[in-house]
């Protein structure tokens, strides 16, 4: 039996200039301790379209975003994407240096991506919605869901 080795093309992603700069520095800093995580993050940053701060759409995953997604392994999950020092899986805070954290950065609601877990298994996830903390002068959080067509199929 022949195995399907065709690789899906990764979706287009956008990252703000400030996130890109800070994440690039982070990847360089951890390269000696964790070259796999550093290499994965640098690869995502390299393929990202870098846009001016403020030009990343509300539905795009950036640092500090709370993301609801549906993994191929089960029910939907909600996590907040954070820097390693703020990670706490018991509170749903996932480091950008984890395989799933790196996969999420720059995705938009409705996009899916294949990613490889630390155990080598390939997985797919679909971003259902992205929530950003409100600026301090605004009282409401911003949630951008996937299109009604995508959400209806879930």
C-alpha positions as MATLAB code, in Angstrom:
seq = 'XXXXXXXXXXXXXXXXXXXXXXXXXXXXXXXXXXXXXXXXXXXXXXXXXXXXXXXXXXXXXXXXXXXXXXXXXXXXXXXXXXXXXXXXXXXXXXXXXXXXXXXXXXXXXXXXXXXXXXXXXXXXXXXXXXXXXXXXXXXXXXXXXXXXXXXXXX';
ca = [
       0.000    0.000    0.000;
       1.428    3.341   -1.010;
       1.464    6.070    1.611;
       0.326    9.551    0.637;
       3.414   11.736    1.090;
       1.955   14.832   -0.531;
       2.468   17.805    1.764;
      -0.252   20.421    2.048;
       0.826   23.972    1.519;
       0.768   26.021    4.689;
      -1.777   28.858    4.815;
      -0.766   32.483    4.436;
      -0.106   34.177    7.764;
       0.319   37.780    8.927;
       2.380   39.014   11.846;
       2.800   42.559   13.120;
       6.231   44.177   12.990;
       6.508   44.284   16.788;
       5.484   40.607   17.247;
       7.869   39.624   14.440;
      10.797   41.466   16.038;
      10.135   40.125   19.531;
       9.543   36.551   18.325;
      12.690   36.635   16.163;
      14.717   37.699   19.213;
      13.064   34.972   21.307;
      13.863   32.287   18.706;
      17.500   33.420   18.571;
      17.761   33.428   22.363;
      16.483   29.852   22.784;
      18.323   28.397   19.758;
      21.132   26.863   21.821;
      18.753   25.258   24.378;
      15.920   24.212   22.086;
      16.978   24.255   18.442;
      13.839   22.444   17.217;
      11.455   25.019   18.710;
      13.682   27.862   17.548;
      13.885   26.485   13.996;
      10.113   25.962   13.769;
       9.344   29.469   14.997;
      11.940   31.025   12.674;
      10.462   29.095    9.724;
       6.989   30.482   10.499;
       8.360   34.006   10.899;
      10.216   33.713    7.601;
       7.102   32.754    5.641;
       4.870   35.334    7.360;
       3.767   38.553    5.756;
       4.984   41.214    8.166;
       2.625   44.172    8.438;
       2.691   47.414   10.386;
       1.385   47.296   13.933;
      -2.311   48.068   13.817;
      -2.691   46.483   10.364;
      -3.181   42.934   11.613;
      -6.872   42.140   11.246;
      -8.991   41.473   14.320;
      -9.413   37.844   13.291;
      -5.672   37.094   13.213;
      -3.831   35.237   15.973;
      -1.138   37.361   17.558;
       0.623   37.288   20.891;
      -1.917   37.538   23.721;
      -4.785   36.308   21.532;
      -7.279   33.832   22.904;
      -7.928   31.294   20.165;
     -10.732   28.772   19.821;
      -9.821   25.939   17.481;
     -10.918   22.471   16.559;
      -8.116   19.892   16.519;
      -8.361   16.689   14.512;
      -8.136   14.823   17.817;
     -11.439   15.904   19.329;
     -13.552   18.710   20.698;
     -12.833   22.396   20.290;
     -10.284   23.983   22.585;
      -9.612   27.532   23.698;
      -6.105   28.726   24.591;
      -4.277   32.017   24.978;
      -1.006   32.364   23.047;
       1.728   33.691   25.345;
       5.486   34.039   25.715;
       7.239   31.133   27.502;
       7.482   32.905   30.883;
       3.686   33.314   30.989;
       2.805   29.759   29.904;
       0.529   27.767   32.220;
      -1.355   24.927   30.565;
      -3.667   24.559   33.585;
      -4.912   28.100   32.825;
      -5.034   27.547   29.072;
      -1.937   29.676   28.415;
       0.150   28.062   25.667;
       3.704   29.130   24.849;
       4.473   30.250   21.313;
       7.500   27.919   21.544;
       5.314   24.810   21.734;
       4.524   23.119   18.406;
       0.849   24.081   18.607;
       1.683   27.643   19.696;
       4.020   28.066   16.740;
       1.352   26.624   14.424;
      -1.265   29.121   15.656;
       0.719   32.356   15.277;
      -0.482   34.474   12.357;
      -3.465   32.290   11.425;
      -6.890   33.826   10.906;
     -10.347   32.567   11.809;
     -11.375   29.948    9.260;
      -7.826   28.835    8.399;
      -6.439   25.376    9.094;
      -2.874   24.116    9.360;
      -1.032   20.823    9.631;
       1.506   20.740   12.466;
       3.849   18.176   13.986;
       3.676   17.384   17.693;
       6.801   16.696   19.753;
       6.132   12.954   19.415;
       6.415   13.259   15.627;
       2.710   12.758   14.883;
       1.101   15.120   12.363;
      -2.113   16.880   13.327;
      -4.464   19.416   11.817;
      -6.367   22.215   13.491;
      -8.986   24.700   12.310;
      -9.168   28.172   13.859;
     -12.778   28.911   14.811;
     -12.383   32.313   16.447;
      -9.838   34.776   17.747;
     -10.319   37.071   20.732;
      -8.009   39.970   21.551;
      -7.897   41.745   24.875;
      -9.469   45.164   24.593;
      -7.217   48.211   24.767;
      -7.201   49.729   28.247;
      -9.484   52.585   27.148;
     -12.095   50.196   25.730;
     -14.310   47.959   27.846;
     -15.071   45.206   25.330;
     -13.044   42.242   24.089;
     -13.000   41.629   20.359;
     -14.016   38.196   19.055;
     -13.806   37.449   15.381;
     -15.409   34.123   14.488;
     -14.831   32.030   11.428;
     -17.221   32.641    8.566;
     -20.770   31.299    9.077;
     -20.068   28.638    6.437;
     -17.057   27.295    8.367;
     -18.777   27.534   11.759;
     -21.912   25.769   10.488;
     -19.883   22.741    9.453;
     -18.591   22.163   12.957;
];
